[in-house]
Tab-separated table of C-alpha atoms in Angstrom:
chain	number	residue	atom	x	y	z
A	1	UNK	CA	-27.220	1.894	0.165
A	2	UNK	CA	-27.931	3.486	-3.116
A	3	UNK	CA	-26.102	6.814	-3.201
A	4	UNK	CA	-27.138	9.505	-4.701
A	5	UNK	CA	-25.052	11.940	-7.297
A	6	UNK	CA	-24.915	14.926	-4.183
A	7	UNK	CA	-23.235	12.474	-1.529
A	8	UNK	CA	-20.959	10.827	-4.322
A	9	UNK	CA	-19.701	14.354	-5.294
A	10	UNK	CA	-19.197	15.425	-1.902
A	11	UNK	CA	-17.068	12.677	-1.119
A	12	UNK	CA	-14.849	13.728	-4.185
A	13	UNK	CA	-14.444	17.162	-3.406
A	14	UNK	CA	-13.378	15.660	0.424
A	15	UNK	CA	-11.041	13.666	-0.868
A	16	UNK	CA	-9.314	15.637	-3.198
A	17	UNK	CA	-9.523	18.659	-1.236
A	18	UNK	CA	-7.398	16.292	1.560
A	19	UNK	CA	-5.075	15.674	-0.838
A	20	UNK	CA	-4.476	19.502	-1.957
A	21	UNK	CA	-4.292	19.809	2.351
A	22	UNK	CA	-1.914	16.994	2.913
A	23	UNK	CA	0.646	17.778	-0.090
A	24	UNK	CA	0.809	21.684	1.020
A	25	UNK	CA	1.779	21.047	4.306
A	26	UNK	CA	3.965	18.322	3.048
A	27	UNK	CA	6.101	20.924	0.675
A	28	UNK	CA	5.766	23.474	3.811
A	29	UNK	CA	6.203	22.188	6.935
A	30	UNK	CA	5.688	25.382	8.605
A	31	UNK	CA	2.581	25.781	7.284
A	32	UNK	CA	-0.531	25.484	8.779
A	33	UNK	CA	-3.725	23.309	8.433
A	34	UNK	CA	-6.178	25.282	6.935
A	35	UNK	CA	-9.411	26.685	8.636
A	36	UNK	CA	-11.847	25.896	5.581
A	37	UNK	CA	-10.640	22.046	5.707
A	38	UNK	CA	-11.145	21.984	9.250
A	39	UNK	CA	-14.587	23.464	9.214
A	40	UNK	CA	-15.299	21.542	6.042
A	41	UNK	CA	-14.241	18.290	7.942
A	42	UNK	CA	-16.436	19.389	10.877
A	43	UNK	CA	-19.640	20.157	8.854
A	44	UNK	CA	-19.474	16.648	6.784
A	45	UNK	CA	-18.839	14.819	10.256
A	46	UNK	CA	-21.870	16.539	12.077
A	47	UNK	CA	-23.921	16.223	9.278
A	48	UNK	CA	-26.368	13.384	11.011
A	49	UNK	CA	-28.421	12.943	7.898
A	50	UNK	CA	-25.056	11.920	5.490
A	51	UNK	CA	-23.772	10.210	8.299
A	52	UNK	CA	-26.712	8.182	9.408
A	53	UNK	CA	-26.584	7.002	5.477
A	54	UNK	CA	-22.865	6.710	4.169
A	55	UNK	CA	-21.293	6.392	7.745
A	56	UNK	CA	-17.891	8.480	8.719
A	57	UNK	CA	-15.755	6.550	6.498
A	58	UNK	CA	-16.673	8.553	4.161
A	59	UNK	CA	-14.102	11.314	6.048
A	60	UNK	CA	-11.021	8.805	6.151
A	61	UNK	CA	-7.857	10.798	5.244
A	62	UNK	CA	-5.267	7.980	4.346
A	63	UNK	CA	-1.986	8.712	5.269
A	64	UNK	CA	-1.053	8.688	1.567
A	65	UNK	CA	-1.241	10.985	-1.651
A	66	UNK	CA	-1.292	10.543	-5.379
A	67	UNK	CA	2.105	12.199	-5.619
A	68	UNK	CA	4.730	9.620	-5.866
A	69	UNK	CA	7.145	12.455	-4.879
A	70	UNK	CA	5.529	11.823	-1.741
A	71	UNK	CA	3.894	8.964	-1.291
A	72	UNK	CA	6.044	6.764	0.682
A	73	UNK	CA	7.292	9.688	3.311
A	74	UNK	CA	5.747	7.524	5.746
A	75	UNK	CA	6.822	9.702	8.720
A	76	UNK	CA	5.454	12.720	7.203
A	77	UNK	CA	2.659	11.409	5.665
A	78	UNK	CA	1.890	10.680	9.496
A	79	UNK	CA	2.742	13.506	10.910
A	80	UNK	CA	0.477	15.586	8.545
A	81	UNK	CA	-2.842	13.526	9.041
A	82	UNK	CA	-2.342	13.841	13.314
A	83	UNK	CA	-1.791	17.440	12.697
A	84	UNK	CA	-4.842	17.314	10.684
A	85	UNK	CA	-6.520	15.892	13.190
A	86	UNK	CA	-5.948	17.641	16.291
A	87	UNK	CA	-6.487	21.032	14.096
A	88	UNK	CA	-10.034	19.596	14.200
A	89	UNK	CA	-9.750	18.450	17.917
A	90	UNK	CA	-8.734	22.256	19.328
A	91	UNK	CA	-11.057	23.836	17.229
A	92	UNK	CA	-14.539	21.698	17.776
A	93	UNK	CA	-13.689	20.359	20.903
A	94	UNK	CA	-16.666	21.078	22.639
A	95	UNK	CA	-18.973	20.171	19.501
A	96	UNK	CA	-17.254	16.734	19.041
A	97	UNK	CA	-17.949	16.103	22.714
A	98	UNK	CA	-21.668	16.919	22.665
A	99	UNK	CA	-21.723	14.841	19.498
A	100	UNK	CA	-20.351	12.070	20.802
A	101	UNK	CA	-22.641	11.929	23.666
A	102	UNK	CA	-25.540	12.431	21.408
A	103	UNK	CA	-24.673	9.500	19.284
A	104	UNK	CA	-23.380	7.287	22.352
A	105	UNK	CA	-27.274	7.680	23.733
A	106	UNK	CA	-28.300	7.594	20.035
A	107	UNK	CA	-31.744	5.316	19.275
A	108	UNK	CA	-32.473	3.997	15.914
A	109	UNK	CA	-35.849	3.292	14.599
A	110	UNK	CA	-36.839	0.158	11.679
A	111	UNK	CA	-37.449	-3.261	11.168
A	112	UNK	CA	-34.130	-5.394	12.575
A	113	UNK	CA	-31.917	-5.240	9.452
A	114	UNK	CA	-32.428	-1.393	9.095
A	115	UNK	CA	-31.590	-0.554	13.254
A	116	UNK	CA	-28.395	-3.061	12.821
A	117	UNK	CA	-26.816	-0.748	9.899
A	118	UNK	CA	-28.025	2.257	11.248
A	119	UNK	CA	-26.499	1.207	14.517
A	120	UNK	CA	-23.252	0.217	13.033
A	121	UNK	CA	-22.913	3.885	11.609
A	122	UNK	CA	-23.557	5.760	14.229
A	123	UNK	CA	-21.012	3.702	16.441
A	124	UNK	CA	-18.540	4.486	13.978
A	125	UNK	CA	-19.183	8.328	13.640
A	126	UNK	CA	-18.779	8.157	17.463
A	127	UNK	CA	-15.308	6.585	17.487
A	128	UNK	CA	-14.507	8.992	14.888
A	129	UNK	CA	-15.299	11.749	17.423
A	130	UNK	CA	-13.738	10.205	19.939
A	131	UNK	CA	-10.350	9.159	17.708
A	132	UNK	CA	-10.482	13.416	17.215
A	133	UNK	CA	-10.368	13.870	20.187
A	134	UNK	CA	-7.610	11.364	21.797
A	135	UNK	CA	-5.282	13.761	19.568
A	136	UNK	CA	-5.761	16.054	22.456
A	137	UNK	CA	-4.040	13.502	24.507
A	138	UNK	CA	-4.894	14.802	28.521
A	139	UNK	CA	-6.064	13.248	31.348
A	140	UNK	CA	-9.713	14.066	30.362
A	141	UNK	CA	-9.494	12.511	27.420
A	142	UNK	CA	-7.988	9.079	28.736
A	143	UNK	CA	-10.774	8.911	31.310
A	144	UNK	CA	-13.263	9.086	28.424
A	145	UNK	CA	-12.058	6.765	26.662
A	146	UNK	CA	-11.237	4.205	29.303
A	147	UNK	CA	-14.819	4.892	30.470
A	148	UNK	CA	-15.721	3.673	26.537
A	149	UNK	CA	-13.672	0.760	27.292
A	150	UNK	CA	-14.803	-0.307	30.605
A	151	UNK	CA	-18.938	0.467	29.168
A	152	UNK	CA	-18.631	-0.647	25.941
A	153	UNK	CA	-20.941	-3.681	24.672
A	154	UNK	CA	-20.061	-3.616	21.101
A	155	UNK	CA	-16.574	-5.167	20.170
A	156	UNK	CA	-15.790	-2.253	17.846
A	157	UNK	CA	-16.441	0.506	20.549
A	158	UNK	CA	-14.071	-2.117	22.935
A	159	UNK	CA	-11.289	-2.388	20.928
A	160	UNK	CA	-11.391	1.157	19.706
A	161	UNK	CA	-11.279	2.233	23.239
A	162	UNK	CA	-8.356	0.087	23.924
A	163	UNK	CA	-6.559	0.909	20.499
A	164	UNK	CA	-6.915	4.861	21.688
A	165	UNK	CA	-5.456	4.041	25.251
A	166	UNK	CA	-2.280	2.223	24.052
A	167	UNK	CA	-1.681	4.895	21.356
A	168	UNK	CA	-1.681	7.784	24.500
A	169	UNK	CA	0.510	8.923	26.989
A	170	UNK	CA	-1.872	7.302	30.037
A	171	UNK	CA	0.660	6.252	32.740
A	172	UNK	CA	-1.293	2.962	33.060
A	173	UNK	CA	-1.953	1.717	29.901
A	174	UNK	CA	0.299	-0.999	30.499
A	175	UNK	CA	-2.261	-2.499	32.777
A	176	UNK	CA	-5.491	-2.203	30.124
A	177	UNK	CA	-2.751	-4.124	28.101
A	178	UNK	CA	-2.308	-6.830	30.656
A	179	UNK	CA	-5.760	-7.021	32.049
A	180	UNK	CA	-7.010	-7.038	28.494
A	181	UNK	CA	-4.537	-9.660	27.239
A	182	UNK	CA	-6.019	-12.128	30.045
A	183	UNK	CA	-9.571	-11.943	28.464
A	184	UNK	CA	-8.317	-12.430	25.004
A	185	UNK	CA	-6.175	-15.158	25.565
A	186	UNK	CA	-9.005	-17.298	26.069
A	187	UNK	CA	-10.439	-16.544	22.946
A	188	UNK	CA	-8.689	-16.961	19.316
A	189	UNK	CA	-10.918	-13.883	17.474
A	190	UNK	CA	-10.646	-12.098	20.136
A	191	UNK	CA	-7.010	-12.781	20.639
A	192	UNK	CA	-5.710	-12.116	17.144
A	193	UNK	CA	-7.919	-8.888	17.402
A	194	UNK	CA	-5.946	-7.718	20.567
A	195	UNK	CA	-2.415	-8.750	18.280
A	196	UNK	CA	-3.777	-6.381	15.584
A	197	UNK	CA	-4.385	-3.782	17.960
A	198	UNK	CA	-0.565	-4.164	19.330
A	199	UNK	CA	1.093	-4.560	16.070
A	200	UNK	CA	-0.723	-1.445	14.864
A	201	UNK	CA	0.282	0.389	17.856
A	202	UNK	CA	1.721	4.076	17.077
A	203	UNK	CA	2.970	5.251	20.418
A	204	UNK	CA	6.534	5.661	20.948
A	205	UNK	CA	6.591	3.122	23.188
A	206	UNK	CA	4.752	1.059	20.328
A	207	UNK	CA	7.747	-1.976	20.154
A	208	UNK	CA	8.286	-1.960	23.724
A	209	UNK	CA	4.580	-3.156	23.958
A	210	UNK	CA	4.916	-5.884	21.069
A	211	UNK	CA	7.836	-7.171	22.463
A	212	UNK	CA	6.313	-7.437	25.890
A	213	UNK	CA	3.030	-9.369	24.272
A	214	UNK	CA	5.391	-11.655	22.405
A	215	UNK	CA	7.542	-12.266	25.333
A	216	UNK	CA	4.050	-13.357	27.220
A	217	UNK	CA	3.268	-17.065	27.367
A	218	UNK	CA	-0.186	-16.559	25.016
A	219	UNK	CA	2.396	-15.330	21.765
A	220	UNK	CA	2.816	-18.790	19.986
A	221	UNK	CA	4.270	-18.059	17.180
A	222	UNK	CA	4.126	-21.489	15.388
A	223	UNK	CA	0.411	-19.801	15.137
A	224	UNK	CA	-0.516	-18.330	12.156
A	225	UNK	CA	-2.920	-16.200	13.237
A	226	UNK	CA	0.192	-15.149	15.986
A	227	UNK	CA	2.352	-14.318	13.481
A	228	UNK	CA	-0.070	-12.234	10.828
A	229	UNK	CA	-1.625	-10.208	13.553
A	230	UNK	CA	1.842	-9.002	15.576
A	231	UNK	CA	3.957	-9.133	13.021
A	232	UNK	CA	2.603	-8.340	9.496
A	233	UNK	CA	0.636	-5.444	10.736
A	234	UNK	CA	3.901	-4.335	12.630
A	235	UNK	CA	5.832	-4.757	9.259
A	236	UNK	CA	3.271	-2.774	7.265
A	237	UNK	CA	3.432	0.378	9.466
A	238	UNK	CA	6.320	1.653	7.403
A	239	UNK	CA	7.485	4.638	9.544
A	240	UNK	CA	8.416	2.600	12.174
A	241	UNK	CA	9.600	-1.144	10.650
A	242	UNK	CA	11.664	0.418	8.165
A	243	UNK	CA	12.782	4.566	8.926
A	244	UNK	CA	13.647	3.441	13.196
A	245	UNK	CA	16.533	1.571	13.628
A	246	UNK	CA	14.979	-0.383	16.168
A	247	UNK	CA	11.792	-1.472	14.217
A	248	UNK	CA	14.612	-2.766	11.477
A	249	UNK	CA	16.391	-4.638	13.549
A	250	UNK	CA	12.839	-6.140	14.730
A	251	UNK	CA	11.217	-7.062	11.374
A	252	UNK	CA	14.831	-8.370	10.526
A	253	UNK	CA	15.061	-10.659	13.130
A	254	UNK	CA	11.282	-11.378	12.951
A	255	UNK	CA	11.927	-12.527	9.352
A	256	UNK	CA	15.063	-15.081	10.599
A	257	UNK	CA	13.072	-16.854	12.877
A	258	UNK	CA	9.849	-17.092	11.338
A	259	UNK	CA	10.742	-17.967	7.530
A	260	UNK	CA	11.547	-21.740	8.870
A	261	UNK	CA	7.934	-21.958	10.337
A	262	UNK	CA	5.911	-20.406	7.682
A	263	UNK	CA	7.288	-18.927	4.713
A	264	UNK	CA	3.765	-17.390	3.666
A	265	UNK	CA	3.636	-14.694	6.527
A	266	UNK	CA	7.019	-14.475	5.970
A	267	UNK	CA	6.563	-13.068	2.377
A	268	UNK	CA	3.599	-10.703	4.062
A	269	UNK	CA	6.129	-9.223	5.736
A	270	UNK	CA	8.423	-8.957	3.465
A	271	UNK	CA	5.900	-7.293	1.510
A	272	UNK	CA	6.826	-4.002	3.692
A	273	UNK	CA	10.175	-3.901	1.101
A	274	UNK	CA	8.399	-4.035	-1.742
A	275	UNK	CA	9.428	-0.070	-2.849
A	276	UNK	CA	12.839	0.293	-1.251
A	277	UNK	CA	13.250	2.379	-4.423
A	278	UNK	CA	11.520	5.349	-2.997
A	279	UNK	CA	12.939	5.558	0.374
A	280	UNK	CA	15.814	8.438	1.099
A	281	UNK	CA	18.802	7.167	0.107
A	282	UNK	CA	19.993	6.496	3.736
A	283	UNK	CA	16.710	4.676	4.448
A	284	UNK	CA	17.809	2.621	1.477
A	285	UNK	CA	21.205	1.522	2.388
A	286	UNK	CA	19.748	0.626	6.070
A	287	UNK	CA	16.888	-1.075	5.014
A	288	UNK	CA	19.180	-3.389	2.113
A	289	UNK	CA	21.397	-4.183	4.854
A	290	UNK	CA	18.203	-5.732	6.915
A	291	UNK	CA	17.420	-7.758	3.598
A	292	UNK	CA	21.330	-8.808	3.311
A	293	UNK	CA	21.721	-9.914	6.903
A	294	UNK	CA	18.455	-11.764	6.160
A	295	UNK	CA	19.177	-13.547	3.509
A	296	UNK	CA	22.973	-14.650	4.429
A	297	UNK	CA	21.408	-16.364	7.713
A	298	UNK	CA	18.172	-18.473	5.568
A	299	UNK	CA	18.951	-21.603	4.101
A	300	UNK	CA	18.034	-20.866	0.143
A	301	UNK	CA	16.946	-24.479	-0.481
A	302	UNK	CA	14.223	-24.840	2.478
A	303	UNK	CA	13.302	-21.204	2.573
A	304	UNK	CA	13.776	-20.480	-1.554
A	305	UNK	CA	10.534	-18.582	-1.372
A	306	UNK	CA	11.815	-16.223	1.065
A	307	UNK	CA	15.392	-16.212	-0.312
A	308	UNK	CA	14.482	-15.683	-4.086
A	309	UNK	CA	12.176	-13.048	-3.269
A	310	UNK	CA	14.888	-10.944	-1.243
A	311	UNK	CA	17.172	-11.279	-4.487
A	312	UNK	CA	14.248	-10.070	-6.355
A	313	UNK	CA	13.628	-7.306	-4.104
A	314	UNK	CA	17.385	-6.429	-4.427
């Protein structure tokens, strides 16, 4: 798509606008998110002509800022953007509603090519209603979006749906998890796409899940695949696999018992220690500790990747 200097500018001003949002209610945490964003936000979002050309990824806001001050606050960082968010949900919750059902019954027009792009946008600005929405987190809202899941013919509406469901409170997500986890089983992309949505699970019942998956007899994790989709994208959610004591003492013993299969995903995540630097200090001395215990229980000469790179990190 060949963009045009108006859309290009307007995703600039989003972004940096976002960025002014997210570091003032970083430095003020009584503050509030303010109206103009939200109705900005809105406007750009029900705007069917920019969406229907750029898509709603345009309206990303990345739980990050240029900062450094800031940027590795992982907790905050995520509580800001769901604040963000559901700021948007209470406000427009009626309009993101009636836009999601207008682009759920949405038809596109053009030769084969055209309808698949146009199709793949639209899907997307739905889920990014719907995503809104979740933040809401009521009964109402888990029977839409387990009526997503149940309806959905697309893989990325499917697996949406289910990544929604497992990040609620829904008293019976556990059994989309298990009925789910039969189908993909059977399947290795769909299977390491199920993993992803587990490992990238934010609920705060998030490693209760993963551990439940990996306890199952489809988790092998002499499997690459296994062990990049659970684990890596586990590791790389920062907030919980290195500021929770629990999600330490996961990655730590993730990392003893996987280094001797496959160093590689090993080192990915590893990766997740990369800027201990800018922790708190008492995130610091917990997360060094991990890396110690690691490293006194690997054997340096058939795991030296691993090994050296835990000195380096140290």
């Amino acid at each position: 798509v060949k963009l045009d200097p108006d859309i290009i500018n307007k995703y600039m001003a989003f972004y940096k606008l976002a960025d002014i949002e997210k570091m003032k209610l970083l430095k003020d945490k009584d503050s509030k998110v303010s109206e103009r964003f939200v109705d900005l936000y809105y406007s750009l979002l029900s705007d069917y002509e920019l969406m229907e050309r750029v898509g709603a990824s345009i309206l990303t806001i990345f739980e990050g800022v240029e900062d450094e001050k800031y940027a590795h606050k992982y907790n905050d960082l995520y509580e800001v953007k769901e604040n963000i968010m559901l700021a948007i949900a209470k406000k427009y919750k009626d309009e993101l509603l009636e836009f999601y059902d207008e682009m759920k019954d949405k038809k596109v027009d053009g030769v084969y090519l055209r309808r698949k792009l146009k199709s793949m946008k639209i899907r997307r600005v739905k889920n990014v209603c719907l995503a809104i929405l979740s933040m809401l987190d009521t009964d109402w809202i888990y029977k839409l979006i387990k009526k997503q899941y149940n309806e959905s013919e697309k893989a990325s509406d499917w697996m949406t749906a289910l990544s929604l469901y497992m990040n609620s409170s829904a008293s019976d997500k556990l059994e989309l998890l298990d009925e789910h986890e039969e189908y993909a089983k059977n399947n290795l992309v769909a299977w390491e796409s199920f993993l992803r949505v587990v490992g990238d699970n934010e609920s705060d019942d998030a490693l209760d899940i993963i551990k439940r998956v990996e306890k199952g007899s489809a988790f092998r994790i002499e499997q690459a695949n296994d062990q990049r989709a659970l684990y890596a994208t586990f590791a790389m959610n920062k907030r919980k696999s290195l500021l929770t004591k629990e999600g330490r003492n996961f990655v730590r013993d993730v990392m003893i018992k996987l280094a001797p299969i496959n160093e590689y995903n090993t080192m990915h995540v590893l990766e997740a220690f990369g800027k201990l630097d800018y922790l708190e200090d008492k995130d610091q001395v917990e997360c060094v500790q991990v890396l110690v215990d690691v490293m006194n229980k690997l054997d340096k000469e058939k795991v030296a990747s691993v090994y050296n790179n835990i000195i380096r990190i140290l």
